[in-house]
CSV table of C-alpha atoms and ligand atoms in Angstrom, one decimal:
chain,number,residue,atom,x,y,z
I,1,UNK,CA,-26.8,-2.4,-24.7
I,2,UNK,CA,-24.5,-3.9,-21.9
I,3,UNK,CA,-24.9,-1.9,-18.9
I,4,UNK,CA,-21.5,-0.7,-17.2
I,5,UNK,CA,-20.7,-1.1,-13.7
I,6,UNK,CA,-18.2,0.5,-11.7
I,7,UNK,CA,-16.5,-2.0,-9.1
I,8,UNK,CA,-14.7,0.1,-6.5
I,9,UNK,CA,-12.0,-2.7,-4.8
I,10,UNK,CA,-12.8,-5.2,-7.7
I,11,UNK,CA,-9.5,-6.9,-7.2
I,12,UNK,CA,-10.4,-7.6,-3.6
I,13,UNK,CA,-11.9,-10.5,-2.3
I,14,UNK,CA,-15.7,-9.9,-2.4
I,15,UNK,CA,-14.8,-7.3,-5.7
I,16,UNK,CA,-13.7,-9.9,-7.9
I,17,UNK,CA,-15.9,-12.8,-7.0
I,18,UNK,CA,-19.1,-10.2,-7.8
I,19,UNK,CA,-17.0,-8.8,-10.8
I,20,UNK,CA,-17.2,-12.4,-12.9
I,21,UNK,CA,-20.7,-13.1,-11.6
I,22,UNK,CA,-21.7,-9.3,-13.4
I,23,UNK,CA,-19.4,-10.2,-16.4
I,24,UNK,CA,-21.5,-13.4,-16.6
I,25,UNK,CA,-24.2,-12.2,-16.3
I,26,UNK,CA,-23.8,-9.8,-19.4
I,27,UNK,CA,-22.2,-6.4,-18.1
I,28,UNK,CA,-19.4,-4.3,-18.7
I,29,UNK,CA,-17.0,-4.6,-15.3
I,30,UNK,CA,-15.2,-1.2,-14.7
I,31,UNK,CA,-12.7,-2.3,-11.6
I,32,UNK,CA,-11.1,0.8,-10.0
I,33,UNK,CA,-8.5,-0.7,-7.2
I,34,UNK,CA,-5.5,0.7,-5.6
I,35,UNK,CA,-4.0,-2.4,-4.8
I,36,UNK,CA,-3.3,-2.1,-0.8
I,37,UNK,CA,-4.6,-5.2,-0.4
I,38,UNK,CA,-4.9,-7.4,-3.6
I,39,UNK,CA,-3.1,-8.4,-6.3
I,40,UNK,CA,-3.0,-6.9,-10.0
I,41,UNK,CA,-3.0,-11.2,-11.1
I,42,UNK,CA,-6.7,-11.2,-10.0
I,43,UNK,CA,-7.6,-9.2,-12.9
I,44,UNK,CA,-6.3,-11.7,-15.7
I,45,UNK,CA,-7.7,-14.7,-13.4
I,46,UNK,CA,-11.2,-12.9,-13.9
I,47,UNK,CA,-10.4,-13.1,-17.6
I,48,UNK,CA,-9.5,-16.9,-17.1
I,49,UNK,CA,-12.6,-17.6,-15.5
I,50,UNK,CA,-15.1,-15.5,-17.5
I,51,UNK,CA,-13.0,-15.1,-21.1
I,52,UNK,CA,-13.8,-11.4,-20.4
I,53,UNK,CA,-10.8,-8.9,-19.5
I,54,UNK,CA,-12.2,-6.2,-17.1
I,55,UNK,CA,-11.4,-2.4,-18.0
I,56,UNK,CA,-9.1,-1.9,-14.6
I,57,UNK,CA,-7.5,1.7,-13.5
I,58,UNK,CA,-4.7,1.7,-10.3
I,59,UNK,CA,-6.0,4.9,-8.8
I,60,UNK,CA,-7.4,5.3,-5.1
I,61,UNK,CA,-11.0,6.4,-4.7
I,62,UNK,CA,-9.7,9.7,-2.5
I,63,UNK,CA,-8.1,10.8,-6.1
I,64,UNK,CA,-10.8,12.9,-7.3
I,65,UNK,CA,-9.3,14.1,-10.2
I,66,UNK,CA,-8.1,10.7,-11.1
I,67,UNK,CA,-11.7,8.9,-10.5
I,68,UNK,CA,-13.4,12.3,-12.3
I,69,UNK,CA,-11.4,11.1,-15.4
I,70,UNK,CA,-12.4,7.6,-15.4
I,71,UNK,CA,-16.3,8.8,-15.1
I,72,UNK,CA,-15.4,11.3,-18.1
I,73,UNK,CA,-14.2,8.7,-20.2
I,74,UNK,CA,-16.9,6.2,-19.5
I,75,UNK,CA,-20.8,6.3,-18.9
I,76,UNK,CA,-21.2,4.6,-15.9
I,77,UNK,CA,-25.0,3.2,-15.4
I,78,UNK,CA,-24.4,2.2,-11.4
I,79,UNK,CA,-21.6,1.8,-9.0
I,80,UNK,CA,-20.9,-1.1,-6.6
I,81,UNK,CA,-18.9,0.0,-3.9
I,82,UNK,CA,-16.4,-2.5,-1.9
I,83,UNK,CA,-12.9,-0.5,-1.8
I,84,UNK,CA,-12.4,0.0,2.0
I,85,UNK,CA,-10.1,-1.2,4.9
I,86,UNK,CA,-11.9,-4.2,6.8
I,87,UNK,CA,-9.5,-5.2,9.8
I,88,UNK,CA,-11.3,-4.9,13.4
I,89,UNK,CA,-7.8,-4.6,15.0
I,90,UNK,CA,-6.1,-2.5,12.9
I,91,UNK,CA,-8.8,-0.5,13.0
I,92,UNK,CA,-8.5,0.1,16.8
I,93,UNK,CA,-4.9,1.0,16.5
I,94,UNK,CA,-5.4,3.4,14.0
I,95,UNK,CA,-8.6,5.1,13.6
I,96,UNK,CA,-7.6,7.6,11.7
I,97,UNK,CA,-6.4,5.8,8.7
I,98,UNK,CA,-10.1,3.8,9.0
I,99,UNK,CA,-12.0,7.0,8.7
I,100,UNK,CA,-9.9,8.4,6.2
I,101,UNK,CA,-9.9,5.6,4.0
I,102,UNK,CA,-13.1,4.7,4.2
I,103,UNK,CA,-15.4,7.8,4.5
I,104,UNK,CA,-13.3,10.1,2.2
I,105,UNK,CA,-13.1,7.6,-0.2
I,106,UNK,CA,-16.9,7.6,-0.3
I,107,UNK,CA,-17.4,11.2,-0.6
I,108,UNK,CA,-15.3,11.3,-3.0
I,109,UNK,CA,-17.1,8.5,-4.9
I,110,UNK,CA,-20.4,10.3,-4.4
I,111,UNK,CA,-19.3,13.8,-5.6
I,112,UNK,CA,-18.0,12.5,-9.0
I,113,UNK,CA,-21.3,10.5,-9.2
I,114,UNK,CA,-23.4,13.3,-8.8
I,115,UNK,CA,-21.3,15.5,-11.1
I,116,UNK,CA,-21.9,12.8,-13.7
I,117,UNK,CA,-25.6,12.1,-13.0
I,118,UNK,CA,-25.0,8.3,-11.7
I,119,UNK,CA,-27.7,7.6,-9.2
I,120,UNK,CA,-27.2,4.2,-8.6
I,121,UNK,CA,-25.0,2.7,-5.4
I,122,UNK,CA,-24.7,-0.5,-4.0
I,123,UNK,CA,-22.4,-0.4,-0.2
I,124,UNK,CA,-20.3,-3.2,0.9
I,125,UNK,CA,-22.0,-2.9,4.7
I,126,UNK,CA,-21.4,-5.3,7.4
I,127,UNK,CA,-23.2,-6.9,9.9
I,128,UNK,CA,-20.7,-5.7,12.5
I,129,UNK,CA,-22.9,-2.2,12.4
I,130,UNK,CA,-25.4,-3.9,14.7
I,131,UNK,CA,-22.8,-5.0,17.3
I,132,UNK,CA,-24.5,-6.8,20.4
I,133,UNK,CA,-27.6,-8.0,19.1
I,134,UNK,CA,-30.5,-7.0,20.5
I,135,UNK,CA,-32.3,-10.1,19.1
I,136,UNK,CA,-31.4,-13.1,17.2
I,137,UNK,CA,-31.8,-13.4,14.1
I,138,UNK,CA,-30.6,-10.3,13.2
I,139,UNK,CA,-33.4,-8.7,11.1
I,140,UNK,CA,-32.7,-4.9,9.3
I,141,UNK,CA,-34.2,-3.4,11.8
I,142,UNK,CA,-32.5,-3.9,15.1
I,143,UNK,CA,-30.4,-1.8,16.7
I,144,UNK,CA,-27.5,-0.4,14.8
I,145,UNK,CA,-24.5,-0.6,17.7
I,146,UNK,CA,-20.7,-1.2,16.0
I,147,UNK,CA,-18.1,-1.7,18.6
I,148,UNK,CA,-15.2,-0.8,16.5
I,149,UNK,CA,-13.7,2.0,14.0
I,150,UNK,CA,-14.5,-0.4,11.6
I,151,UNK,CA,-17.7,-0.9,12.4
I,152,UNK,CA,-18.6,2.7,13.0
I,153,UNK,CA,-17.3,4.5,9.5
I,154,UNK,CA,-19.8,1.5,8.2
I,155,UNK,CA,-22.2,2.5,10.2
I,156,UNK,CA,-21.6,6.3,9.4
I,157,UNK,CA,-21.1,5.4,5.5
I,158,UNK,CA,-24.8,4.4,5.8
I,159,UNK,CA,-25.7,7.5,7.1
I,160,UNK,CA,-23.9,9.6,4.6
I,161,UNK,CA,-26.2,7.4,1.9
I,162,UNK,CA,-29.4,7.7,4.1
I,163,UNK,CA,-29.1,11.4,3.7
I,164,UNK,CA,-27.8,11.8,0.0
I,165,UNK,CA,-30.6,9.7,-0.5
I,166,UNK,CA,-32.8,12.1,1.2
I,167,UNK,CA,-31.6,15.2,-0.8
I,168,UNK,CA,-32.2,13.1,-4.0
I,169,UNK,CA,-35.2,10.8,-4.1
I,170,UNK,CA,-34.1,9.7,-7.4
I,171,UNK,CA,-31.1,7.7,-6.4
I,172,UNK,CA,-30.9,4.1,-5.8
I,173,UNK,CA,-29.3,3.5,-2.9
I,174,UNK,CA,-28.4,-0.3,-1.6
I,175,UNK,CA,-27.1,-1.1,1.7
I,176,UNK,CA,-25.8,-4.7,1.7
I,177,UNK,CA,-25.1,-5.9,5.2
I,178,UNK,CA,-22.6,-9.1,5.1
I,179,UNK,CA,-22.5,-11.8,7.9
I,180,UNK,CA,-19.6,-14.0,7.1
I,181,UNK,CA,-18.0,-14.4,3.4
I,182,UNK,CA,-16.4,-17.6,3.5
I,183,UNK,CA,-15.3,-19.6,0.3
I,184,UNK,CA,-13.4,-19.2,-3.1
I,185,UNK,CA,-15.0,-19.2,-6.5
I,186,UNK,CA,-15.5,-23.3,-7.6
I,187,UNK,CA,-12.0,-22.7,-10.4
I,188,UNK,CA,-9.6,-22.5,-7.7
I,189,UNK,CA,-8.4,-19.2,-9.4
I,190,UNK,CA,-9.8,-16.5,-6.9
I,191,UNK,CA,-10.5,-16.6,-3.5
I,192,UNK,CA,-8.8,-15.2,-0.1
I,193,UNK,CA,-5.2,-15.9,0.9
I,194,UNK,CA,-4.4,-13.3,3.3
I,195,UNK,CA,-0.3,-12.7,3.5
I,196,UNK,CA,0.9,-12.8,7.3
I,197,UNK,CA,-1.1,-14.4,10.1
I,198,UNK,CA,-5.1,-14.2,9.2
I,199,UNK,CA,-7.8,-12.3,11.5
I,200,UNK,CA,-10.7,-14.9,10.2
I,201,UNK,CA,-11.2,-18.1,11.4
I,202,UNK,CA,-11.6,-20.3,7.5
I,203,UNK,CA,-8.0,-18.6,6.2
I,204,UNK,CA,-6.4,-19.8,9.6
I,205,UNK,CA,-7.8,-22.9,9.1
I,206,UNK,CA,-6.2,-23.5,5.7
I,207,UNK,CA,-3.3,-22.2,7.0
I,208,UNK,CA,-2.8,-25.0,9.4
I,209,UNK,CA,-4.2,-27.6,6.7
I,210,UNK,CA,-1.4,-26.7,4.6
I,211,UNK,CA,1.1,-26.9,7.6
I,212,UNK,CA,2.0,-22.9,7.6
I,213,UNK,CA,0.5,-22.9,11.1
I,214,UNK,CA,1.1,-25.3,13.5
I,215,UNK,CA,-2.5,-25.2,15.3
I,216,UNK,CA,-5.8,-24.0,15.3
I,217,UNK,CA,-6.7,-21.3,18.4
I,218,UNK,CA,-10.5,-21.5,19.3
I,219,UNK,CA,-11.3,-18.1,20.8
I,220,UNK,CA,-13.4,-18.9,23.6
I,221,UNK,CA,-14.8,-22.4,25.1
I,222,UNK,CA,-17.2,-21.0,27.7
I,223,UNK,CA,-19.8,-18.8,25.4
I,224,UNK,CA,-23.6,-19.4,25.9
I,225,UNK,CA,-24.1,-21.4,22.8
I,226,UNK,CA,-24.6,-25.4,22.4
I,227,UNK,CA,-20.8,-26.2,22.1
I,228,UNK,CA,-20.3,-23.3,24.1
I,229,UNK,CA,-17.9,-21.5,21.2
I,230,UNK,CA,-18.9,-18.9,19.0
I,231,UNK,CA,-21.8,-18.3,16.5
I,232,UNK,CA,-21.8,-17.0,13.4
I,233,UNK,CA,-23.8,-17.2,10.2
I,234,UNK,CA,-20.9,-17.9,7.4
I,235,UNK,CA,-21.9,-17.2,3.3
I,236,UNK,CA,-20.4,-18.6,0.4
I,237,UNK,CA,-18.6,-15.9,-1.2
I,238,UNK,CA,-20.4,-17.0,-4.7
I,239,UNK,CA,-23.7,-16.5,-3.1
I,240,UNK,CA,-22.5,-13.1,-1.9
I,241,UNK,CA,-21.6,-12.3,-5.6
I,242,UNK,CA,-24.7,-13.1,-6.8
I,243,UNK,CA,-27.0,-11.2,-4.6
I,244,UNK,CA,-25.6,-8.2,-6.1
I,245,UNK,CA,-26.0,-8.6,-9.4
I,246,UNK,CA,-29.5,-9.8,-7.8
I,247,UNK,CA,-29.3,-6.3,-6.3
I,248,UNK,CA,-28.9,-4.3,-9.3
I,249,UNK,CA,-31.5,-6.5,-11.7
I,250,UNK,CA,-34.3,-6.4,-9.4
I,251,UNK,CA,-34.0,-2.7,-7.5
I,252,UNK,CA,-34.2,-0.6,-10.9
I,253,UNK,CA,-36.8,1.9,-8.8
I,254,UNK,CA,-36.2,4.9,-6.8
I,255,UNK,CA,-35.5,4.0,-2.9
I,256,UNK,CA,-32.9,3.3,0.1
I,257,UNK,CA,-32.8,-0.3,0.7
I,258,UNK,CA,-31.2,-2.2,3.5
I,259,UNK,CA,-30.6,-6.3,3.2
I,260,UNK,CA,-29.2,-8.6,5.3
I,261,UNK,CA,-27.1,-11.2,3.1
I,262,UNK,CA,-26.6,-14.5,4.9
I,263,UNK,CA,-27.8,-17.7,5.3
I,264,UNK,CA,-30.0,-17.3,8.4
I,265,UNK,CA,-27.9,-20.4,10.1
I,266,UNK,CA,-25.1,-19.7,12.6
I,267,UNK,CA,-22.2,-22.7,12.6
I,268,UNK,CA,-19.7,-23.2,15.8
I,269,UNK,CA,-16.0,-22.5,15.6
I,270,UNK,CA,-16.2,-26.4,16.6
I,271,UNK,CA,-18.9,-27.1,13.3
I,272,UNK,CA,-16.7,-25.0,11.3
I,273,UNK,CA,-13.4,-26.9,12.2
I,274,UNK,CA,-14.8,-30.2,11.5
I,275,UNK,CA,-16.5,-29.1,8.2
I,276,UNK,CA,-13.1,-28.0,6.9
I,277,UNK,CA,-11.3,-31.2,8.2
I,278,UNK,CA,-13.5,-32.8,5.9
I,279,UNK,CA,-13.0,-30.9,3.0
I,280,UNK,CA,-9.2,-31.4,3.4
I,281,UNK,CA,-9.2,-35.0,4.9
I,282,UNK,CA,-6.6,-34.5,7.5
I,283,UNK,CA,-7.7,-33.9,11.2
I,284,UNK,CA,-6.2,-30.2,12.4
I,285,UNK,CA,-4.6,-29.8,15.5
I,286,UNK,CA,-6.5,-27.9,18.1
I,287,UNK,CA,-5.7,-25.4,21.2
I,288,UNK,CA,-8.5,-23.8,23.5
I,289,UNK,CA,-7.6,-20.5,24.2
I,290,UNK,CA,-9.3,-17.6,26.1
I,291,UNK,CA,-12.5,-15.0,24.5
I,292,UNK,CA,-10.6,-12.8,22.0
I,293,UNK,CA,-11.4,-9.4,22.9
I,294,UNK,CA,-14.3,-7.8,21.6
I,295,UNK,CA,-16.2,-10.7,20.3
I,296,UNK,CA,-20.0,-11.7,20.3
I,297,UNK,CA,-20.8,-14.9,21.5
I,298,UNK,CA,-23.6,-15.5,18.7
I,299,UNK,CA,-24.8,-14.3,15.9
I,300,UNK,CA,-26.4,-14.8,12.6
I,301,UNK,CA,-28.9,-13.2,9.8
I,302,UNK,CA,-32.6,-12.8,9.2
I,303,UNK,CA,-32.3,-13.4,5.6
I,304,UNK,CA,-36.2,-13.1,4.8
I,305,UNK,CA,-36.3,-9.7,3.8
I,306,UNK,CA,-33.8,-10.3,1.2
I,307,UNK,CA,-35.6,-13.6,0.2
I,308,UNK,CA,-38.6,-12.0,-0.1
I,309,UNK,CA,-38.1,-8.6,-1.9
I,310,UNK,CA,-35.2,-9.6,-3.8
I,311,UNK,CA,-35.7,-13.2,-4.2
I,312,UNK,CA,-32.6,-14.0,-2.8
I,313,UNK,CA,-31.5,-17.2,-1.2
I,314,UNK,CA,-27.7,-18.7,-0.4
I,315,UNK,CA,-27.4,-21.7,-2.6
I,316,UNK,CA,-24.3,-23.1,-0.7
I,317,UNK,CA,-23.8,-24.9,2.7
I,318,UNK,CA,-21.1,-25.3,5.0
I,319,UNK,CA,-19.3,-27.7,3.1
I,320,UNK,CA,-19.4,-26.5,0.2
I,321,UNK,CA,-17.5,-23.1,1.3
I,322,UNK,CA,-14.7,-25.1,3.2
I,323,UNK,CA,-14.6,-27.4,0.2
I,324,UNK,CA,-14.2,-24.3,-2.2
I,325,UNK,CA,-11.5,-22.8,0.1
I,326,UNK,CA,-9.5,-25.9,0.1
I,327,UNK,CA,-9.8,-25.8,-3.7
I,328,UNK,CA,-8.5,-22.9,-3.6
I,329,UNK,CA,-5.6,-23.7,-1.6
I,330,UNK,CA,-4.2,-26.1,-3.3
I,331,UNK,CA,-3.9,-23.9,-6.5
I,332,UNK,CA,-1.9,-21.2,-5.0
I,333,UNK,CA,0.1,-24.2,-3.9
I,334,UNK,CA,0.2,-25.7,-7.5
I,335,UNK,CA,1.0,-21.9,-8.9
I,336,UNK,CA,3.7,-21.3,-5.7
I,337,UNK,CA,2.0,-19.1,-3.5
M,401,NAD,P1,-10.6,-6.7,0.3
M,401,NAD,O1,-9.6,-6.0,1.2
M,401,NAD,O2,-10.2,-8.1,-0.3
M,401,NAD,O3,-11.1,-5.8,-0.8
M,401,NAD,C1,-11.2,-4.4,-0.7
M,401,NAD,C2,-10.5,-3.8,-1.9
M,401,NAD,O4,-10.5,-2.4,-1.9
M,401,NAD,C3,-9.0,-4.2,-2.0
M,401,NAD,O5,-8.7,-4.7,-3.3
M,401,NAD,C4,-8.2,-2.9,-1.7
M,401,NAD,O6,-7.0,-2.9,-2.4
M,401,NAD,C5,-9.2,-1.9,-2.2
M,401,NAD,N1,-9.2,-0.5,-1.6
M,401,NAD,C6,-9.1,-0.2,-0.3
M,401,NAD,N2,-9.1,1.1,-0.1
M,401,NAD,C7,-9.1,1.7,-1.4
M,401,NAD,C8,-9.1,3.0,-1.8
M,401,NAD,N3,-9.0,4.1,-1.0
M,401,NAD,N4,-9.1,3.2,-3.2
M,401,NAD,C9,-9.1,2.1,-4.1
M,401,NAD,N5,-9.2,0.9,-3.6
M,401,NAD,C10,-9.1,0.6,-2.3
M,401,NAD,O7,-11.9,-6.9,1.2
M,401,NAD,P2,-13.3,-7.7,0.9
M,401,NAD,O8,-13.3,-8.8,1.9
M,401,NAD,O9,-13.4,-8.0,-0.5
M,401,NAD,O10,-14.3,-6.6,1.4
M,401,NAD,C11,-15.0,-5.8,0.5
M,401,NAD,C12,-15.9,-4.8,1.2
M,401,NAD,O11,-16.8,-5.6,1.9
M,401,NAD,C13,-15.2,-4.0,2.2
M,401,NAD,O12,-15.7,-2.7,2.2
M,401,NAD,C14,-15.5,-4.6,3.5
M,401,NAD,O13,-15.5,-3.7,4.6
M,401,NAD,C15,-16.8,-5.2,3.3
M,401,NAD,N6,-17.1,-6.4,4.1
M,401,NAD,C16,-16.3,-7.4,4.1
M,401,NAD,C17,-16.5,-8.5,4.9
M,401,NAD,C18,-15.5,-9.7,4.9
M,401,NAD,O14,-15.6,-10.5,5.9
M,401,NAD,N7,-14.7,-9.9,3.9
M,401,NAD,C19,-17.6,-8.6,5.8
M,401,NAD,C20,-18.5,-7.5,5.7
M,401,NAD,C21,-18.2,-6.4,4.9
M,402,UD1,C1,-14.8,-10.6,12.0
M,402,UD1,C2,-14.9,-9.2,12.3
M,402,UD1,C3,-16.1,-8.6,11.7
M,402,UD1,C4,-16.1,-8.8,10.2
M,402,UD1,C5,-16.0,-10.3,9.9
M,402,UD1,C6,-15.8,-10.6,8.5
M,402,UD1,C7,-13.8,-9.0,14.5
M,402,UD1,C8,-14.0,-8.8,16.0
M,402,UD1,N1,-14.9,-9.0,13.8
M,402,UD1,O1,-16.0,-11.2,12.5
M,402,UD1,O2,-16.2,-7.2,11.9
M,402,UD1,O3,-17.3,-8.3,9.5
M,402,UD1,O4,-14.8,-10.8,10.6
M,402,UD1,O5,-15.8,-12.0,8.3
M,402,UD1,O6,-12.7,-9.2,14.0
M,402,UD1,N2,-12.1,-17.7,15.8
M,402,UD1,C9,-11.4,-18.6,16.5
M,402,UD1,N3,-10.1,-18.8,16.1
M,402,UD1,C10,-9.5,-18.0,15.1
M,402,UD1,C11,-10.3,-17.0,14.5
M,402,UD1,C12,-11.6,-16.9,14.9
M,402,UD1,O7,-11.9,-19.3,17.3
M,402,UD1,O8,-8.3,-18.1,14.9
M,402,UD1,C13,-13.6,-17.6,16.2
M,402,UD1,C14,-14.1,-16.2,16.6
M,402,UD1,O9,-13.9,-16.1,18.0
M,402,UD1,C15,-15.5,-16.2,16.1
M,402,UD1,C16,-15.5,-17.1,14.9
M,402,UD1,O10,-14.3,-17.9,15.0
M,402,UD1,O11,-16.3,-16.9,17.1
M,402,UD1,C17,-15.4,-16.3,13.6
M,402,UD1,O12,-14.3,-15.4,13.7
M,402,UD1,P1,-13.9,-14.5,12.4
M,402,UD1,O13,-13.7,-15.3,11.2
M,402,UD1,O14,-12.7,-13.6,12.9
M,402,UD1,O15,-15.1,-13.5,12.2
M,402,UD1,P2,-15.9,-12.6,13.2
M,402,UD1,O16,-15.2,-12.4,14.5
M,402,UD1,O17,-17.3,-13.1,13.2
């Protein structure tokens, strides 16, 4: 029997990327997704891609009554958790809205699983909780130190599931800590086009590729690192999707697990701005700017406890994720986004 998954923010970015790698690898996808930041179309392009039309409810995760109904009418085997707001700044400008989006919508989430007997949770955690590294790589155990709202109701998310876990050794409780998801899914039909100006360096790149920006800002030309700009250890998103279905294959006994997903290499803003000129064969224009607030100069994963326990490894290099996110860019262009 297929088991059923419920994918909390399956229309988003990360969601739907792991939603077609479950669906292909032979479950039932259940996406529950409010929509504040995705698109009802990425639900029938998950059908393109995989032939399979996930069951999908509009409702947000705070609606209890609403997400009690949806666990009524299905049996839900495990949940895979990704609905939540993910912008550093916005964030700092509004707290409130971070918490309450966030951390409600988990307790929520966990009450209705318990009601219904589901024991199994995988969290969309970032490596943002640890902050400042203490040490490079960043293994699971270093010290756990966000700098933001964001970064703390991750950080406090973990806790919550550290503790449920506690009162109910039976659970199995996976904490996925992402470095940086980068790429689009190799059909061009889902990926990450952010409306507005983007936060993240790979969309502002194919921003200016495509000529909606004029220029590429580097953040920073004096850091301690070889080409003295920042450091950071990017992930194909496909890889990402993989390693949790990897997750939920491989962890089928009790425990609270913690994994580092990234490659265990950290690229240059400089390495990353070349890789994607050559993915889209045009040379991008480029302006050195000053730090932007708040950033590290380097970082990047220990991915060894995740290769070891869970046998997982990222597949995909640089060039592959800008090549994929150039792909992608020229569909939405082709379909007139
Ligand atoms: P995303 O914004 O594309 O996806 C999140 C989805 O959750 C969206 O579709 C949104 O509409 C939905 N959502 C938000 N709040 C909701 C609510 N209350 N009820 C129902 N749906 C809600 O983001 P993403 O990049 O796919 O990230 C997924 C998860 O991974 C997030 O929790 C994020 O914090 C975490 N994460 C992301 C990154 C990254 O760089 N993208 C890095 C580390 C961790
Ligand atoms: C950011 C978030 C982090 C989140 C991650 C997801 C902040 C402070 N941190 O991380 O919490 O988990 O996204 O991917 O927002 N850069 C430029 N020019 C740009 C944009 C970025 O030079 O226009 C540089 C940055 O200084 C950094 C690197 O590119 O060195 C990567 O930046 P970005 O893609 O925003 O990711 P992070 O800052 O690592």
């Amino acid at each position: 029997m297929k088991k059923n998954i419920l994918v909390t923010g399956g229309a988003g970015y990360i969601g739907s990327h792991t939603s077609v790698e479950l669906i292909n690898a032979g479950y039932n996808v259940i996406i529950v997704d409010n929509l504040i930041n995705s698109d009802m179309e990425v639900i029938d392009r998950i059908k393109e891609i995989t032939g399979t039309l996930p069951l999908f409810y509009q409702i947000d995760i705070r609606d209890e009554k609403a997400l009690d109904e949806i666990f009524k009418i299905n049996k839900i085997d495990a949940v895979i958790h990704f609905a939540g707001l993910k912008a550093v700044g916005e964030s700092c400008i509004n707290p409130v809205l971070y918490y309450d989006n966030n951390i409600m919508s988990t307790l929520v989430l966990l009450k209705v699983m318990k009601k219904y007997n589901v024991g199994t949770i995988v969290f969309s955690s970032s490596a943002t909780v640890y902050g400042e590294p203490e040490r490079l790589p960043l293994d699971e155990d270093c010290a756990l130190n966000p700098n933001s709202p964001y970064g703390r109701s991750k950080l406090m998310i973990e806790q919550i599931l550290k503790d449920i876990y506690s009162a109910n050794k039976e659970m199995i409780v996976v904490v996925l800590r992402y470095f940086n998801p980068v790429g689009a899914h190799k059909s061009g039909l889902i990926g990450e086009n952010p409306k507005g100006i983007p936060n993240n360096l790979t969309p502002y790149l194919a921003k200016v590729a495509t000529g909606e920006l004029s220029c590429v800002n580097v953040f920073g030309h004096d850091y301690n690192t070889p080409d003295k700009t920042g450091v950071r250890d990017y992930i194909h998103v496909c890889d990402l999707a993989r390693g949790h279905v990897i997750a939920v294959e491989k962890l089928l006994s009790s425990g609270y697990y913690v994994y580092n997903l990234g490659t265990g290499r950290g690229y240059s803003v400089l390495e990353v701005i070349a890789a994607f000129e050559r993915a889209c064969n045009k040379t991008l224009p480029v302006k050195f700017t000053d730090r932007r607030p708040g950033d590290i100069a380097s970082y990047y994963a220990s991915p060894i406890k995740a290769e070891k326990e869970l046998g997982f490894k990222a597949k995909y290099n640089l060039d592959d994720m800008c090549a994929s996110l150039w792909n992608f860019m020229l569909t939405e262009k082709s379909r007139g986004k």
